[in-house]
Amino acid sequence: KRTFDETGGEKSIAVLLFTRNRLTRYLSAFKEESLPVQVQEGLSLVKRPEIRHLIQMTNLLAMPHDDLAWASLLRSPWSWFDITTLLEIAKQDRESWRDKIRVAATTDPKLRDIVNATDGAFLRVGRDPLGKIVKKLWPDLNGPAKTARLFGMAGVANCYEFFNVLEDMEEGIPLETLKHFRGAMERLYEPADPTASRSSVQMMTIHRANGLEFDIGFLP
């Protein structure tokens, strides 16, 4: 922070890491100092809360009888319901959560919106790529605005990165696409935060920095 202030942000500064295992600690320190930093291959993408909910939404479309995925949808950033509502839904006299929600939606407009949005998505399953369907369902549930409010533009960027990866892994069959994604998701990282795109400070591994030049470098 002192180096950044002394140079007025006019010098390129690199924080070069030997390993990624303390990346979270360094990023937290930058955040505490309100110092924007560009991160090459940041934190694990699937550890982000918004991405965990998108994964559950993908599970829901690939496996309609996944009750956990349906319950997760009702606790997601874009369709939040309190515990009381979930308990009322759970008590509905139906076997699956999809049917329980459908019954409860007859008296709850917010649940009815979810039923309409998911019904529209299921009409495309088997026709369109799974990633494309999830990408369409997300804004139908007002996902972009709610994600931006809770997680900022970095959260929105994470979601679009998820959609791109899921579309790239399309196998033609939803369950096979989901299986392909699960096999690769631990190797996926957050994209660069759009709000830090003009920062003169970058953080990356030494390996990633091969061939690059900076005015000032730190090797913690």
Short mmCIF file of C-alpha atoms in Angstrom, two decimals:
data_model
loop_
_atom_site.label_atom_id
_atom_site.label_comp_id
_atom_site.label_asym_id
_atom_site.label_seq_id
_atom_site.Cartn_x
_atom_site.Cartn_y
_atom_site.Cartn_z
CA LYS A 1 0.00 0.00 0.00
CA ARG A 2 2.82 2.40 0.84
CA THR A 3 4.57 1.67 -2.46
CA PHE A 4 1.32 2.25 -4.35
CA ASP A 5 0.76 5.58 -2.58
CA GLU A 6 4.37 6.70 -3.10
CA THR A 7 4.25 6.02 -6.84
CA GLY A 8 0.77 7.52 -7.22
CA GLY A 9 -0.38 4.40 -9.03
CA GLU A 10 1.84 5.28 -11.98
CA LYS A 11 4.22 2.32 -11.61
CA SER A 12 3.33 -1.26 -12.45
CA ILE A 13 3.56 -3.39 -9.30
CA ALA A 14 3.61 -7.19 -9.22
CA VAL A 15 3.07 -9.49 -6.25
CA LEU A 16 4.55 -12.80 -7.38
CA LEU A 17 3.64 -15.93 -5.45
CA PHE A 18 5.56 -19.20 -5.36
CA THR A 19 2.33 -21.10 -4.61
CA ARG A 20 -1.36 -20.27 -4.49
CA ASN A 21 -2.03 -21.68 -1.02
CA ARG A 22 -2.04 -18.26 0.71
CA LEU A 23 -3.83 -16.36 -2.04
CA THR A 24 -6.94 -15.87 0.10
CA ARG A 25 -4.90 -14.24 2.88
CA TYR A 26 -3.23 -11.78 0.52
CA LEU A 27 -6.49 -10.87 -1.20
CA SER A 28 -8.12 -10.23 2.18
CA ALA A 29 -5.27 -7.89 3.09
CA PHE A 30 -5.70 -5.94 -0.16
CA LYS A 31 -9.43 -5.67 0.49
CA GLU A 32 -8.87 -4.35 4.03
CA GLU A 33 -6.63 -1.64 2.57
CA SER A 34 -9.20 -0.83 -0.16
CA LEU A 35 -6.47 -1.39 -2.73
CA PRO A 36 -7.73 -2.85 -6.04
CA VAL A 37 -5.59 -5.64 -7.46
CA GLN A 38 -5.73 -7.54 -10.73
CA VAL A 39 -5.52 -11.27 -10.04
CA GLN A 40 -4.45 -13.77 -12.66
CA GLU A 41 -6.14 -17.10 -11.85
CA GLY A 42 -7.73 -15.94 -8.62
CA LEU A 43 -9.66 -17.96 -6.09
CA SER A 44 -11.39 -21.23 -6.93
CA LEU A 45 -14.49 -20.40 -8.97
CA VAL A 46 -16.65 -23.13 -7.45
CA LYS A 47 -16.02 -21.91 -3.89
CA ARG A 48 -17.89 -18.70 -4.61
CA PRO A 49 -21.44 -18.71 -3.12
CA GLU A 50 -23.07 -17.47 -6.33
CA ILE A 51 -21.40 -20.26 -8.29
CA ARG A 52 -22.41 -22.92 -5.78
CA HIS A 53 -26.03 -21.89 -6.31
CA LEU A 54 -25.61 -21.94 -10.10
CA ILE A 55 -24.24 -25.47 -9.84
CA GLN A 56 -27.33 -26.51 -7.88
CA MET A 57 -29.50 -24.85 -10.52
CA THR A 58 -27.65 -26.86 -13.17
CA ASN A 59 -28.23 -30.02 -11.13
CA LEU A 60 -31.93 -29.18 -11.02
CA LEU A 61 -32.19 -28.97 -14.80
CA ALA A 62 -30.15 -32.12 -15.40
CA MET A 63 -31.83 -34.08 -12.59
CA PRO A 64 -35.40 -32.77 -12.00
CA HIS A 65 -35.91 -35.12 -9.05
CA ASP A 66 -32.96 -33.71 -7.10
CA ASP A 67 -34.83 -32.35 -4.07
CA LEU A 68 -31.72 -30.68 -2.65
CA ALA A 69 -31.31 -28.67 -5.86
CA TRP A 70 -34.93 -27.46 -5.66
CA ALA A 71 -34.55 -26.49 -2.01
CA SER A 72 -31.29 -24.71 -2.86
CA LEU A 73 -33.05 -22.72 -5.57
CA LEU A 74 -35.40 -21.34 -2.91
CA ARG A 75 -32.40 -20.22 -0.83
CA SER A 76 -30.39 -18.78 -3.70
CA PRO A 77 -29.47 -15.08 -4.01
CA TRP A 78 -31.98 -14.67 -6.86
CA SER A 79 -35.00 -16.38 -5.23
CA TRP A 80 -34.61 -16.14 -1.46
CA PHE A 81 -37.32 -17.58 0.79
CA ASP A 82 -37.24 -17.79 4.56
CA ILE A 83 -37.18 -20.99 6.59
CA THR A 84 -40.88 -20.72 7.38
CA THR A 85 -41.76 -20.86 3.69
CA LEU A 86 -39.46 -23.83 3.14
CA LEU A 87 -41.12 -25.66 6.04
CA GLU A 88 -44.57 -24.99 4.60
CA ILE A 89 -43.45 -26.32 1.23
CA ALA A 90 -41.88 -29.41 2.81
CA LYS A 91 -45.24 -30.23 4.44
CA GLN A 92 -47.07 -30.33 1.10
CA ASP A 93 -48.56 -33.74 0.37
CA ARG A 94 -46.46 -34.50 -2.68
CA GLU A 95 -43.54 -36.85 -3.22
CA SER A 96 -41.05 -34.55 -4.94
CA TRP A 97 -40.01 -30.99 -4.09
CA ARG A 98 -40.81 -29.92 -7.63
CA ASP A 99 -44.45 -30.93 -7.08
CA LYS A 100 -44.49 -29.49 -3.55
CA ILE A 101 -43.37 -26.11 -4.90
CA ARG A 102 -45.97 -26.30 -7.66
CA VAL A 103 -48.76 -26.81 -5.09
CA ALA A 104 -47.47 -24.00 -2.85
CA ALA A 105 -47.23 -21.70 -5.87
CA THR A 106 -51.01 -21.66 -6.25
CA THR A 107 -51.17 -19.20 -3.33
CA ASP A 108 -47.76 -17.52 -3.61
CA PRO A 109 -47.02 -15.25 -6.62
CA LYS A 110 -43.26 -15.35 -6.01
CA LEU A 111 -43.25 -19.15 -6.12
CA ARG A 112 -45.46 -19.02 -9.20
CA ASP A 113 -42.80 -16.92 -10.96
CA ILE A 114 -40.21 -19.59 -10.17
CA VAL A 115 -42.47 -22.36 -11.47
CA ASN A 116 -43.07 -20.46 -14.71
CA ALA A 117 -39.36 -19.74 -15.18
CA THR A 118 -38.25 -23.33 -14.50
CA ASP A 119 -41.05 -24.78 -16.64
CA GLY A 120 -39.81 -22.65 -19.53
CA ALA A 121 -36.26 -23.89 -18.94
CA PHE A 122 -37.31 -27.55 -18.91
CA LEU A 123 -38.94 -27.09 -22.31
CA ARG A 124 -35.45 -26.40 -23.70
CA VAL A 125 -33.68 -29.32 -21.99
CA GLY A 126 -32.55 -31.78 -24.64
CA ARG A 127 -32.84 -29.12 -27.35
CA ASP A 128 -30.39 -26.43 -26.30
CA PRO A 129 -26.97 -26.79 -24.59
CA LEU A 130 -27.29 -27.08 -20.83
CA GLY A 131 -25.10 -24.03 -20.24
CA LYS A 132 -27.29 -21.93 -22.52
CA ILE A 133 -30.43 -23.00 -20.63
CA VAL A 134 -28.95 -22.13 -17.24
CA LYS A 135 -27.72 -18.82 -18.63
CA LYS A 136 -31.28 -17.99 -19.76
CA LEU A 137 -32.94 -19.13 -16.50
CA TRP A 138 -30.65 -16.93 -14.39
CA PRO A 139 -31.93 -13.56 -15.73
CA ASP A 140 -35.49 -14.95 -15.78
CA LEU A 141 -35.09 -15.12 -11.99
CA ASN A 142 -33.58 -11.59 -11.91
CA GLY A 143 -30.17 -13.13 -11.17
CA PRO A 144 -27.90 -10.40 -12.62
CA ALA A 145 -29.35 -7.55 -10.54
CA LYS A 146 -29.51 -9.55 -7.32
CA THR A 147 -26.00 -10.96 -7.81
CA ALA A 148 -24.60 -7.48 -8.46
CA ARG A 149 -26.26 -6.16 -5.31
CA LEU A 150 -24.86 -8.93 -3.12
CA PHE A 151 -21.48 -9.70 -4.70
CA GLY A 152 -20.71 -6.72 -6.94
CA MET A 153 -19.62 -6.85 -10.56
CA ALA A 154 -17.01 -9.47 -9.64
CA GLY A 155 -19.88 -11.83 -8.73
CA VAL A 156 -21.61 -11.14 -12.04
CA ALA A 157 -18.34 -11.79 -13.90
CA ASN A 158 -17.98 -15.08 -12.03
CA CYS A 159 -21.45 -16.16 -13.16
CA TYR A 160 -20.73 -15.40 -16.81
CA GLU A 161 -17.45 -17.29 -16.55
CA PHE A 162 -19.42 -20.26 -15.21
CA PHE A 163 -21.85 -20.12 -18.15
CA ASN A 164 -18.99 -19.97 -20.67
CA VAL A 165 -17.24 -22.95 -19.11
CA LEU A 166 -20.45 -24.98 -18.93
CA GLU A 167 -21.21 -24.27 -22.59
CA ASP A 168 -17.67 -25.28 -23.56
CA MET A 169 -18.20 -28.64 -21.84
CA GLU A 170 -21.43 -29.48 -23.63
CA GLU A 171 -21.80 -33.20 -24.34
CA GLY A 172 -25.29 -33.20 -25.87
CA ILE A 173 -26.83 -35.01 -22.89
CA PRO A 174 -27.43 -32.92 -19.73
CA LEU A 175 -26.14 -35.54 -17.29
CA GLU A 176 -22.99 -36.10 -19.37
CA THR A 177 -22.39 -32.34 -19.58
CA LEU A 178 -22.78 -32.08 -15.81
CA LYS A 179 -20.39 -34.99 -15.30
CA HIS A 180 -17.83 -33.37 -17.60
CA PHE A 181 -18.10 -30.09 -15.69
CA ARG A 182 -17.74 -31.76 -12.31
CA GLY A 183 -14.54 -33.41 -13.46
CA ALA A 184 -12.98 -30.05 -14.29
CA MET A 185 -14.52 -27.62 -11.82
CA GLU A 186 -11.73 -27.79 -9.22
CA ARG A 187 -9.33 -26.42 -11.83
CA LEU A 188 -11.45 -23.34 -12.56
CA TYR A 189 -10.56 -19.91 -11.18
CA GLU A 190 -12.34 -16.61 -10.84
CA PRO A 191 -11.89 -14.24 -13.79
CA ALA A 192 -10.33 -10.84 -13.23
CA ASP A 193 -12.50 -8.43 -11.25
CA PRO A 194 -13.83 -5.83 -13.76
CA THR A 195 -13.60 -3.10 -11.11
CA ALA A 196 -9.84 -3.70 -10.77
CA SER A 197 -9.07 -3.76 -14.49
CA ARG A 198 -7.23 -0.41 -14.34
CA SER A 199 -5.25 -1.12 -11.20
CA SER A 200 -1.48 -0.94 -11.55
CA VAL A 201 -1.11 -3.77 -9.02
CA GLN A 202 -1.20 -7.37 -10.23
CA MET A 203 -0.94 -10.65 -8.35
CA MET A 204 0.03 -13.94 -9.95
CA THR A 205 2.30 -16.94 -9.60
CA ILE A 206 5.92 -16.65 -10.65
CA HIS A 207 5.23 -19.24 -13.33
CA ARG A 208 2.43 -17.10 -14.75
CA ALA A 209 4.69 -14.03 -14.77
CA ASN A 210 7.24 -15.64 -17.07
CA GLY A 211 8.12 -13.14 -19.81
CA LEU A 212 6.26 -10.19 -18.25
CA GLU A 213 7.89 -6.96 -17.04
CA PHE A 214 6.99 -4.74 -14.05
CA ASP A 215 8.48 -1.61 -12.52
CA ILE A 216 8.34 -3.05 -8.99
CA GLY A 217 8.04 -6.63 -7.84
CA PHE A 218 7.37 -8.29 -4.50
CA LEU A 219 8.09 -11.94 -3.80
CA PRO A 220 6.48 -12.80 -0.44
#
